[in-house]
PDB file of N, CA and C in Angstrom:
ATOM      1  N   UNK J   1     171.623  71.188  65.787  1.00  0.00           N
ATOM      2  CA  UNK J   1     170.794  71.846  66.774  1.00  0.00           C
ATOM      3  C   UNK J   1     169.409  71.206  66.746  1.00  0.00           C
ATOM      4  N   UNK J   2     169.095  70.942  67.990  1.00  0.00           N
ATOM      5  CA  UNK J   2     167.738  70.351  67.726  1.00  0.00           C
ATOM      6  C   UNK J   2     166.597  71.298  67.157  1.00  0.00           C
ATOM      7  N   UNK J   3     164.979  70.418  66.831  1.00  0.00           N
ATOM      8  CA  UNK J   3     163.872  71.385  66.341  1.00  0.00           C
ATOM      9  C   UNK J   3     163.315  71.718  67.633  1.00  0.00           C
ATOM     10  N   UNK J   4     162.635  72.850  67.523  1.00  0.00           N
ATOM     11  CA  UNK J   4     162.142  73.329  68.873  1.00  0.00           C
ATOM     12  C   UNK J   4     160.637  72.936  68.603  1.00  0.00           C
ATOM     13  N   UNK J   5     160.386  72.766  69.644  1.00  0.00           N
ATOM     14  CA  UNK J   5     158.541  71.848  69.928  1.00  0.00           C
ATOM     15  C   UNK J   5     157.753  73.483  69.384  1.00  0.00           C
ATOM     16  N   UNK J   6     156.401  72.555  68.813  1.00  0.00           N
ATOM     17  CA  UNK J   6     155.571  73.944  68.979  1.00  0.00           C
ATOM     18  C   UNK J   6     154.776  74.375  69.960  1.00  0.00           C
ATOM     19  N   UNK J   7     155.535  74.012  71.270  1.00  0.00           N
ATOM     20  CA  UNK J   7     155.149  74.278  72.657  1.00  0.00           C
ATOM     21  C   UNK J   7     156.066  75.445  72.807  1.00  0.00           C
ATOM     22  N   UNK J   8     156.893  75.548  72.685  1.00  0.00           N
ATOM     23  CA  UNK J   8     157.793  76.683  72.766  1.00  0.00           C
ATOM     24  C   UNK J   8     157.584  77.948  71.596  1.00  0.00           C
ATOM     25  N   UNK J   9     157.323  77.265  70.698  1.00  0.00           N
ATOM     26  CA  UNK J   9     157.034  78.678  69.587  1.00  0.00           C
ATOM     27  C   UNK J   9     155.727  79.230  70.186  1.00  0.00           C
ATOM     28  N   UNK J  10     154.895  78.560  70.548  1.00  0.00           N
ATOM     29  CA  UNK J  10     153.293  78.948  71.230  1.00  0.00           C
ATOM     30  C   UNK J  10     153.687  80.114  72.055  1.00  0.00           C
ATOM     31  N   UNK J  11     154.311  79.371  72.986  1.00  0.00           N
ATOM     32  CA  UNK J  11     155.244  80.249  74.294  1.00  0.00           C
ATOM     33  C   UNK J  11     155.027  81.538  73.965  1.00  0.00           C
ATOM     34  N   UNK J  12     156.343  81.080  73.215  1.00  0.00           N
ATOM     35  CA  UNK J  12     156.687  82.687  72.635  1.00  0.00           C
ATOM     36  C   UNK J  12     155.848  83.559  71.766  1.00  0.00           C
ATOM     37  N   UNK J  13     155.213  83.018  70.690  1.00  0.00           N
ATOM     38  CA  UNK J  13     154.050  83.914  70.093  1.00  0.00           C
ATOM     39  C   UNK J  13     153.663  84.562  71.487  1.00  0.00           C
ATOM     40  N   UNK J  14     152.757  83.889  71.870  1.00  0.00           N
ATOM     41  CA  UNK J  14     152.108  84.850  73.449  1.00  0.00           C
ATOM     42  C   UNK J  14     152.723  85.648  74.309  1.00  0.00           C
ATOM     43  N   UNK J  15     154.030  85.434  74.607  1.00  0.00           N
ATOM     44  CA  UNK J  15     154.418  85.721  75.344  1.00  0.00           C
ATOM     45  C   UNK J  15     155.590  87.333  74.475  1.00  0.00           C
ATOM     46  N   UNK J  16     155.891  87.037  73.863  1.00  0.00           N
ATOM     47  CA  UNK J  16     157.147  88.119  73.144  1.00  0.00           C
ATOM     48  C   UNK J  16     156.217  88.652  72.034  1.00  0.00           C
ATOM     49  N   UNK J  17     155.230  88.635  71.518  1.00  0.00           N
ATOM     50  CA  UNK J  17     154.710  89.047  71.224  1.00  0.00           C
ATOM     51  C   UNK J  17     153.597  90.346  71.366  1.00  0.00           C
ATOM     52  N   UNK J  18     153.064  89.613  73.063  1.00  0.00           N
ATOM     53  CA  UNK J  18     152.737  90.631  73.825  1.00  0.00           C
ATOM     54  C   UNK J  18     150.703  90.181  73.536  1.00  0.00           C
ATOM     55  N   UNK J  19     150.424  88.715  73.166  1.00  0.00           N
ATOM     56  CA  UNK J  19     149.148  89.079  72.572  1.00  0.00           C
ATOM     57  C   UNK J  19     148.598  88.196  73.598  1.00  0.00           C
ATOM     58  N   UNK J  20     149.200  87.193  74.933  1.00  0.00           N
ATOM     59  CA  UNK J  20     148.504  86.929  75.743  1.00  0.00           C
ATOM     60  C   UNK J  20     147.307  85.804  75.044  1.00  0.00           C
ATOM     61  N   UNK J  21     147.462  84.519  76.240  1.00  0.00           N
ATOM     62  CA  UNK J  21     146.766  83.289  75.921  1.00  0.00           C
ATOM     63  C   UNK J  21     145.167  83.897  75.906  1.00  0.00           C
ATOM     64  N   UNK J  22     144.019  82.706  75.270  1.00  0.00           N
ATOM     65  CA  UNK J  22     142.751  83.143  75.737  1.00  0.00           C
ATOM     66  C   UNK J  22     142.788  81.704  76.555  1.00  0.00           C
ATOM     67  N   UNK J  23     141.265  81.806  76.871  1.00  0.00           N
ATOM     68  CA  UNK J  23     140.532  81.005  77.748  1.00  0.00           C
ATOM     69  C   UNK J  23     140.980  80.028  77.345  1.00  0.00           C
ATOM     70  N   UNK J  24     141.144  78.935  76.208  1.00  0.00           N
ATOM     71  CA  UNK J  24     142.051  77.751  75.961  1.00  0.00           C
ATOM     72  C   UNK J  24     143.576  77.431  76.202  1.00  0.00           C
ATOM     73  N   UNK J  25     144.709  79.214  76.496  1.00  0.00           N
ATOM     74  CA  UNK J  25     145.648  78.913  76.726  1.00  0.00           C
ATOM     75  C   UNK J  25     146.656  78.759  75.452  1.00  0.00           C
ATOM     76  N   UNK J  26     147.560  77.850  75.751  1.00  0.00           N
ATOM     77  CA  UNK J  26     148.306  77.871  74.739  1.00  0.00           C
ATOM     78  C   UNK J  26     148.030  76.977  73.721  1.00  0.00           C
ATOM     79  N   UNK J  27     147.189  76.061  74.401  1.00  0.00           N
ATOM     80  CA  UNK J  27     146.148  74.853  73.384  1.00  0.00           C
ATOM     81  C   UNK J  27     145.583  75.241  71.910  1.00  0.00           C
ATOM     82  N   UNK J  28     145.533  76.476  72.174  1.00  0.00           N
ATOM     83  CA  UNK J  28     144.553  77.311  70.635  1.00  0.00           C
ATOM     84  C   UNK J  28     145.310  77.573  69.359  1.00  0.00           C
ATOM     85  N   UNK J  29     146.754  77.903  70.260  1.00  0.00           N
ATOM     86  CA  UNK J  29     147.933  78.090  69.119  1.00  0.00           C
ATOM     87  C   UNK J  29     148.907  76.982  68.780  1.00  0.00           C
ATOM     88  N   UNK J  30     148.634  76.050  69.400  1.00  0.00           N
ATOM     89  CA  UNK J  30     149.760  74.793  69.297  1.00  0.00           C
ATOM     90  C   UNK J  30     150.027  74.392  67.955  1.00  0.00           C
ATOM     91  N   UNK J  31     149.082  74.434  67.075  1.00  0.00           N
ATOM     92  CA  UNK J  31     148.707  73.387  66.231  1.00  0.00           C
ATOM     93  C   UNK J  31     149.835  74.004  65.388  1.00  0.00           C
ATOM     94  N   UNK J  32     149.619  75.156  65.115  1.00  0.00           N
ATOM     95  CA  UNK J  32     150.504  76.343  64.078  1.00  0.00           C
ATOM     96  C   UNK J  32     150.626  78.005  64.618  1.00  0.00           C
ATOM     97  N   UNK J  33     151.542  77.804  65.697  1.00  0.00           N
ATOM     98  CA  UNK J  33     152.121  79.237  66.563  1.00  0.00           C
ATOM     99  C   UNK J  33     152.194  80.141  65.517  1.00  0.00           C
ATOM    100  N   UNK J  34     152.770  79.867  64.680  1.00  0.00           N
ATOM    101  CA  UNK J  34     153.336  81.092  63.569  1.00  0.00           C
ATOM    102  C   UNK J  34     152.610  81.590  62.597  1.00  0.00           C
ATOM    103  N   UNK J  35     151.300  80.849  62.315  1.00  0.00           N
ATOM    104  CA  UNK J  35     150.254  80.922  61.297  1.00  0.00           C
ATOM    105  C   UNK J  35     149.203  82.202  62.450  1.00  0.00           C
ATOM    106  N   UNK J  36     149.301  81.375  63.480  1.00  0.00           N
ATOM    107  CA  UNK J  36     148.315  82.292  64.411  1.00  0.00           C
ATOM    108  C   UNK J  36     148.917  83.542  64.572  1.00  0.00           C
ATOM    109  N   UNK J  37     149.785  83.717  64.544  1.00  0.00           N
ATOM    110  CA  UNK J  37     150.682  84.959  65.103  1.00  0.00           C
ATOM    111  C   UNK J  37     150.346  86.048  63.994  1.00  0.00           C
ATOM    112  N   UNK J  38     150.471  85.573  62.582  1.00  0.00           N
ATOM    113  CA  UNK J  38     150.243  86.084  61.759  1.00  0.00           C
ATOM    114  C   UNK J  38     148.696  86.325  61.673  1.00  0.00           C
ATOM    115  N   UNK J  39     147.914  86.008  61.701  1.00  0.00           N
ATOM    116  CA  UNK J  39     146.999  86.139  61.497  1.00  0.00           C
ATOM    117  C   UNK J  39     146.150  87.446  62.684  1.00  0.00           C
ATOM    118  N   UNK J  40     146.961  87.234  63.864  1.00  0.00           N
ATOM    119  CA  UNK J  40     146.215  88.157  64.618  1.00  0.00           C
ATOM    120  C   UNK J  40     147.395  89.328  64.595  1.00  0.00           C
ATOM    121  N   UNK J  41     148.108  89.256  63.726  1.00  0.00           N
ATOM    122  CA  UNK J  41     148.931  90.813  63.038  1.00  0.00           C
ATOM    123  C   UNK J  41     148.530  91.139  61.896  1.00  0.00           C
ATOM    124  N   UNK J  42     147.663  90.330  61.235  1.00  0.00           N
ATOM    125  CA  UNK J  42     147.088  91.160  60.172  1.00  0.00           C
ATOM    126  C   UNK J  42     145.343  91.043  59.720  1.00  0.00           C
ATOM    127  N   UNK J  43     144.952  90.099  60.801  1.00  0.00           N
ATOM    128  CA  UNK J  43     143.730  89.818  60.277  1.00  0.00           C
ATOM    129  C   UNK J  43     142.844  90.516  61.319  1.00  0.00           C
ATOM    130  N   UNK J  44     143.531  90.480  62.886  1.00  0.00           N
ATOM    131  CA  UNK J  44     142.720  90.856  64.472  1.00  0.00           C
ATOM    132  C   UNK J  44     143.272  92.136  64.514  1.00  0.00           C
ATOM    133  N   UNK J  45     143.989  93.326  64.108  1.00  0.00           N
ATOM    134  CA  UNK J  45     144.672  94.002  64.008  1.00  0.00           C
ATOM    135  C   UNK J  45     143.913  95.133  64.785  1.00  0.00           C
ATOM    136  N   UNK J  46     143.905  95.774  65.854  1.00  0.00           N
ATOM    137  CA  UNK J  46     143.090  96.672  66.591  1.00  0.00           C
ATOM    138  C   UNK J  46     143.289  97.803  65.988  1.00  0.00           C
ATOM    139  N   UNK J  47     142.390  98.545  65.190  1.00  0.00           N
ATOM    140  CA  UNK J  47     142.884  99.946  64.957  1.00  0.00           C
ATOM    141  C   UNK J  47     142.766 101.131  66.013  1.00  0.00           C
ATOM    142  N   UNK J  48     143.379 102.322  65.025  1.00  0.00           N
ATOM    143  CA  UNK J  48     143.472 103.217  66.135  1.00  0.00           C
ATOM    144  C   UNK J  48     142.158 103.772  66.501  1.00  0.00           C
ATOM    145  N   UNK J  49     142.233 104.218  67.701  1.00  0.00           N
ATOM    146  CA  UNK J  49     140.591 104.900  67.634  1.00  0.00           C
ATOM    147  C   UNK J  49     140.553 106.510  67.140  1.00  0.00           C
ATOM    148  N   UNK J  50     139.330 106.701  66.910  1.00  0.00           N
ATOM    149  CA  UNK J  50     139.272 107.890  66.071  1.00  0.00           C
ATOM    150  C   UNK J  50     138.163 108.885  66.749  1.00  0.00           C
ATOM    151  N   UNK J  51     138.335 110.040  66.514  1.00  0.00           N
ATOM    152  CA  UNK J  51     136.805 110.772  66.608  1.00  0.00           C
ATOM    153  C   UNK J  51     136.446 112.042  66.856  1.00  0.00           C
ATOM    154  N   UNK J  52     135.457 112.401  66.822  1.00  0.00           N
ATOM    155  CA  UNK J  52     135.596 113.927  67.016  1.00  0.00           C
ATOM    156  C   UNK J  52     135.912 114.791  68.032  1.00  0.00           C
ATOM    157  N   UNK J  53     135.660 113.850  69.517  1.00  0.00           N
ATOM    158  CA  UNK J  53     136.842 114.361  70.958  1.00  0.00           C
ATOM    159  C   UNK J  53     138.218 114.179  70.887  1.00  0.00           C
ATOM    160  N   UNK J  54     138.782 113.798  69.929  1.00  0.00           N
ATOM    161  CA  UNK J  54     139.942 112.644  69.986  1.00  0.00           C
ATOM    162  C   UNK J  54     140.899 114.180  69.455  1.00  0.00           C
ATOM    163  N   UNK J  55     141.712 114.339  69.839  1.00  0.00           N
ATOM    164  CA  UNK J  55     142.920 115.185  69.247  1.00  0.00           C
ATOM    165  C   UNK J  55     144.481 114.421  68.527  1.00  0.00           C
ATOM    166  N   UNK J  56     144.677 115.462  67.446  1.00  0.00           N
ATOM    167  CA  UNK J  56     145.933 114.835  67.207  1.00  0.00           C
ATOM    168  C   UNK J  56     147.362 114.559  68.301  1.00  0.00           C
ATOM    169  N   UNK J  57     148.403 113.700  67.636  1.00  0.00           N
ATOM    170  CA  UNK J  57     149.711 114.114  68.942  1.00  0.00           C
ATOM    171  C   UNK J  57     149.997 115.379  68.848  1.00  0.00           C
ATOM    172  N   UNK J  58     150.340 115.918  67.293  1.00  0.00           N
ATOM    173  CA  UNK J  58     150.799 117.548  67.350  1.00  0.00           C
ATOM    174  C   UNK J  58     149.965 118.386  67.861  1.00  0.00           C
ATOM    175  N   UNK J  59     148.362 118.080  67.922  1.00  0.00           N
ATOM    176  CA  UNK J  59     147.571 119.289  68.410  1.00  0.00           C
ATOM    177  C   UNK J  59     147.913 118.984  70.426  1.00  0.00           C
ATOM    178  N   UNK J  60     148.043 117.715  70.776  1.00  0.00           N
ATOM    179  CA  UNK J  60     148.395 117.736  72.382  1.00  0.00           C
ATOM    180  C   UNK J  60     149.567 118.075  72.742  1.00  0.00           C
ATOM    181  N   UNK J  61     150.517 118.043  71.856  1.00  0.00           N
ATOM    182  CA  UNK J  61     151.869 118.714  72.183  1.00  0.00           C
ATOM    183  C   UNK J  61     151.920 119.967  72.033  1.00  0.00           C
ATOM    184  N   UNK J  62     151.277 120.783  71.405  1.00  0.00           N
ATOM    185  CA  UNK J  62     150.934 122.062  70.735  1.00  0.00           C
ATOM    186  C   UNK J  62     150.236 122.538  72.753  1.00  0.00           C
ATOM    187  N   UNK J  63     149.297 122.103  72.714  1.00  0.00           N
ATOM    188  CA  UNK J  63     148.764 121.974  73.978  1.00  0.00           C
ATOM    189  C   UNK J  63     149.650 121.693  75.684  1.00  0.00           C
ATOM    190  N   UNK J  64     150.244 120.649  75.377  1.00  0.00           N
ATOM    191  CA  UNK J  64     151.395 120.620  76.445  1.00  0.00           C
ATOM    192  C   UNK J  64     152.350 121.486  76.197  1.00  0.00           C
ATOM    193  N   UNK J  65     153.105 121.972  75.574  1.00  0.00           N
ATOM    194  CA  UNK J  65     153.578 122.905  75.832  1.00  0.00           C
ATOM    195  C   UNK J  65     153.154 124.063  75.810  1.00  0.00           C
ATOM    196  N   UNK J  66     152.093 124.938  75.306  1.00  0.00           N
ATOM    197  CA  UNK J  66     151.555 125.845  75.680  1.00  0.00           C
ATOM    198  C   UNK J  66     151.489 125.952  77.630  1.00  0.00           C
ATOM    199  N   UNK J  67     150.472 124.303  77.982  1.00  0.00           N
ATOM    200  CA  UNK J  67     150.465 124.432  79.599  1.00  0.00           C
ATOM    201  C   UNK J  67     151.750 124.789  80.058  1.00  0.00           C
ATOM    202  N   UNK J  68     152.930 124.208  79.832  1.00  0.00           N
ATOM    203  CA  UNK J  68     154.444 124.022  80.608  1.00  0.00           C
ATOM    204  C   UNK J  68     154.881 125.306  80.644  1.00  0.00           C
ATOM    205  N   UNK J  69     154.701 126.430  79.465  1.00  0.00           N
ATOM    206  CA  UNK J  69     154.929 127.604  79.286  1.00  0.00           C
ATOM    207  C   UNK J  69     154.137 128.739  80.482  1.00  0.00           C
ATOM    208  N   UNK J  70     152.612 128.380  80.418  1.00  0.00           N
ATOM    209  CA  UNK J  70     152.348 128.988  81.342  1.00  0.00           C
ATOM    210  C   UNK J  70     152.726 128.707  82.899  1.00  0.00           C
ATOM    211  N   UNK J  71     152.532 127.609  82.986  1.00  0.00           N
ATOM    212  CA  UNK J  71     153.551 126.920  84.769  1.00  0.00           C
ATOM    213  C   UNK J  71     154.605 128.187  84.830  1.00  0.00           C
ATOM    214  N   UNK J  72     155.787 127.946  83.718  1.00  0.00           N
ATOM    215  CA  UNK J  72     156.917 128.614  83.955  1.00  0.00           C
ATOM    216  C   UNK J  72     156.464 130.048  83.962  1.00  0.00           C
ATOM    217  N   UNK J  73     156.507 130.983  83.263  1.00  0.00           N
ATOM    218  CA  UNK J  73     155.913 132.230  83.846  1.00  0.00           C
ATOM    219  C   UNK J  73     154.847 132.441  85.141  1.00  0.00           C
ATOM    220  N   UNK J  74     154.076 131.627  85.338  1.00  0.00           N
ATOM    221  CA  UNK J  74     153.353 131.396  87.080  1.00  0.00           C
ATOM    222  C   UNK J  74     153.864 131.492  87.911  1.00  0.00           C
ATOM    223  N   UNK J  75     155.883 130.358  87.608  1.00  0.00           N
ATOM    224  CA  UNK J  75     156.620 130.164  88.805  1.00  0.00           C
ATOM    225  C   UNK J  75     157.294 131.327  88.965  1.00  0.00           C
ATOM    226  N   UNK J  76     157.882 132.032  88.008  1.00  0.00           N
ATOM    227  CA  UNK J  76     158.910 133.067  87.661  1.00  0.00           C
ATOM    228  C   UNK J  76     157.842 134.220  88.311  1.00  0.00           C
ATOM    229  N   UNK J  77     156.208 134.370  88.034  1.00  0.00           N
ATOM    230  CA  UNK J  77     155.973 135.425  88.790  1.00  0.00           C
ATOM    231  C   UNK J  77     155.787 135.460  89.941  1.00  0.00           C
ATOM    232  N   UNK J  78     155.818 134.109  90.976  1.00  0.00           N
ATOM    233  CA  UNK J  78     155.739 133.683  92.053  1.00  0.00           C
ATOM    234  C   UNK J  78     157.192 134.199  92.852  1.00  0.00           C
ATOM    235  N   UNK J  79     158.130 133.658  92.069  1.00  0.00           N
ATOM    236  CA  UNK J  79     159.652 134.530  92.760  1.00  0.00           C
ATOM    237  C   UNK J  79     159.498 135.428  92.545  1.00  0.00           C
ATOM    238  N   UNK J  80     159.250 136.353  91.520  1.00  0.00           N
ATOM    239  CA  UNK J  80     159.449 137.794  91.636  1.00  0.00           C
ATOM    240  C   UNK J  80     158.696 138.151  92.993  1.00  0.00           C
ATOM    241  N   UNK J  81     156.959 138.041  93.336  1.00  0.00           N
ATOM    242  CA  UNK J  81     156.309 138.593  94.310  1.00  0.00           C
ATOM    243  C   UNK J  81     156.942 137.843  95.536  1.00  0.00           C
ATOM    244  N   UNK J  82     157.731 136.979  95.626  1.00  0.00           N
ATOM    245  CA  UNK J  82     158.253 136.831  96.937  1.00  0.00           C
ATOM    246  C   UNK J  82     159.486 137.490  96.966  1.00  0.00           C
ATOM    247  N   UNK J  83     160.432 138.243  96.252  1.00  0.00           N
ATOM    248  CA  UNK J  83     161.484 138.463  96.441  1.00  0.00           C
ATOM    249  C   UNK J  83     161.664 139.896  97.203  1.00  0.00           C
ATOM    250  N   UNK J  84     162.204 140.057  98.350  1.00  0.00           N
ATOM    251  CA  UNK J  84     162.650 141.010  99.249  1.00  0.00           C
ATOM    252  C   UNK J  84     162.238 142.240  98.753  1.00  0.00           C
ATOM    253  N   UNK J  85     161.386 143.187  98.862  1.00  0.00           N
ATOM    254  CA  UNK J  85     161.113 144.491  98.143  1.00  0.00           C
ATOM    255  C   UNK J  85     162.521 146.236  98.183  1.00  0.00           C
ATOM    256  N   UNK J  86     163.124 145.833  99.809  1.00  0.00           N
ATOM    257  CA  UNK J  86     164.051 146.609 100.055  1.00  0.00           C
ATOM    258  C   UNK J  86     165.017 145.943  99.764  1.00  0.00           C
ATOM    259  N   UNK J  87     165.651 145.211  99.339  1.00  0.00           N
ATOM    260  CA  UNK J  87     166.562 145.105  98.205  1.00  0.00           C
ATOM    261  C   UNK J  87     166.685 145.490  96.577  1.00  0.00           C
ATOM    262  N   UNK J  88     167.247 146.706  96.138  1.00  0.00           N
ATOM    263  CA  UNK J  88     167.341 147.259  95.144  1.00  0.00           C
ATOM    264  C   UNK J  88     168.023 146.049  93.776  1.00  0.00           C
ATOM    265  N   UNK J  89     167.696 145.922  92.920  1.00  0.00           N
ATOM    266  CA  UNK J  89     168.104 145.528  91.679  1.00  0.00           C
ATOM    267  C   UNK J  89     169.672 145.953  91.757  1.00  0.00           C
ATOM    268  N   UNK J  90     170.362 144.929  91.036  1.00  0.00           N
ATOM    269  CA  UNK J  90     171.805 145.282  91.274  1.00  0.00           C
ATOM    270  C   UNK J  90     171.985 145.298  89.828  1.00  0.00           C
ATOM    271  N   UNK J  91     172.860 145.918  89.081  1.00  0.00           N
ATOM    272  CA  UNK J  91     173.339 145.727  87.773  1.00  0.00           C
ATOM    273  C   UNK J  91     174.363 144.855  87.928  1.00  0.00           C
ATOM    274  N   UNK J  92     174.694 143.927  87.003  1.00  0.00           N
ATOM    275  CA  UNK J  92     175.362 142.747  87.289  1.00  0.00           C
ATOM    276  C   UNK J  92     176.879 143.532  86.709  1.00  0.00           C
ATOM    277  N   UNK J  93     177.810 142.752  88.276  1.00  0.00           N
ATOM    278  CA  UNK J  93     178.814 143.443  88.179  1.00  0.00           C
ATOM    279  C   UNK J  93     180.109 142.967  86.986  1.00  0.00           C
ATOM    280  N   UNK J  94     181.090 143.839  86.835  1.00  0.00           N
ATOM    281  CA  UNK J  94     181.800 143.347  85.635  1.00  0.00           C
ATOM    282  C   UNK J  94     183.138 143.905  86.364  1.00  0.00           C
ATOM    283  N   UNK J  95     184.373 143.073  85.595  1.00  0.00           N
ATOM    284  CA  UNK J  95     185.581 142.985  86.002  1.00  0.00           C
ATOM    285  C   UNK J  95     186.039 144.414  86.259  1.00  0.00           C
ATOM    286  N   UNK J  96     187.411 144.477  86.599  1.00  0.00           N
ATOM    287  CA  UNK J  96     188.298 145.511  86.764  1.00  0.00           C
ATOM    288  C   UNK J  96     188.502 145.903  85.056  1.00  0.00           C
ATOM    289  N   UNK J  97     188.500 147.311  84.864  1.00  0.00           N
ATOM    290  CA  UNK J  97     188.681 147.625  83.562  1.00  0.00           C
ATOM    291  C   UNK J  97     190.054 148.179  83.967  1.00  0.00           C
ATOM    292  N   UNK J  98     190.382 147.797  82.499  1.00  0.00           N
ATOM    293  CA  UNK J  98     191.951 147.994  81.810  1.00  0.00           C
ATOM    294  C   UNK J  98     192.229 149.660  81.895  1.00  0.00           C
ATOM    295  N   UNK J  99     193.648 149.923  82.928  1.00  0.00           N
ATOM    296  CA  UNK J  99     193.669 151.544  82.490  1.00  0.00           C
ATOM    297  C   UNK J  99     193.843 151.882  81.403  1.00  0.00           C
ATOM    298  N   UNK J 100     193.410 153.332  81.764  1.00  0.00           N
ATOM    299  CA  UNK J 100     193.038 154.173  80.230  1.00  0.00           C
ATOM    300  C   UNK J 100     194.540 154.661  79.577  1.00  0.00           C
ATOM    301  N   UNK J 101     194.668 154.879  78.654  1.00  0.00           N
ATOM    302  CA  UNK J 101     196.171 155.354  78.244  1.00  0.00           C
ATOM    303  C   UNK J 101     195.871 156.730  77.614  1.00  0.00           C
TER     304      UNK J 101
END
């Protein structure tokens, strides 16, 4: 199998990687694709941001579903106040019962 150029490993660092050429292109990484790759996975490494507006995921999920909960009771009281007033509540009906012996 042939060696693959380090025009193609460049490629791909940038590209499958997801870290996108700079202003030089693929020229910057040619020399050593795989050295660079590494280096901006452990040396350029963006951390997360942090802070005192910033909420956790569990505290926004805690939060989204609280909202989704209220929607649903909003909608449910929305059908009730539209639903026909002279129509009586029905008890939900049940089969033919077995005669008595």
């Amino acid at each position: 199998m042939a060696q693959q150029s380090n025009d193609v490993y460049a490629a791909l660092a940038l590209s499958r990687f997801g870290l996108g050429a700079d202003h030089n292109g693929i020229a910057s990484i040619l020399s050593d694709p795989r050295g660079a790759l590494l280096e901006e996975i452990t040396e350029r490494f963006v951390p997360v941001p942090v802070g005192p507006q910033l909420q956790s995921t569990a505290d926004l999920l805690v939060g989204l579903y609280a909202f989704q909960e209220q929607r649903k009771e909003a909608r449910q009281q929305a059908a009730t106040a539209a639903a026909p007033p002279d129509k009586p509540a029905q008890a939900p009906q049940q089969g033919p019962h077995p005669p008595a012996r």
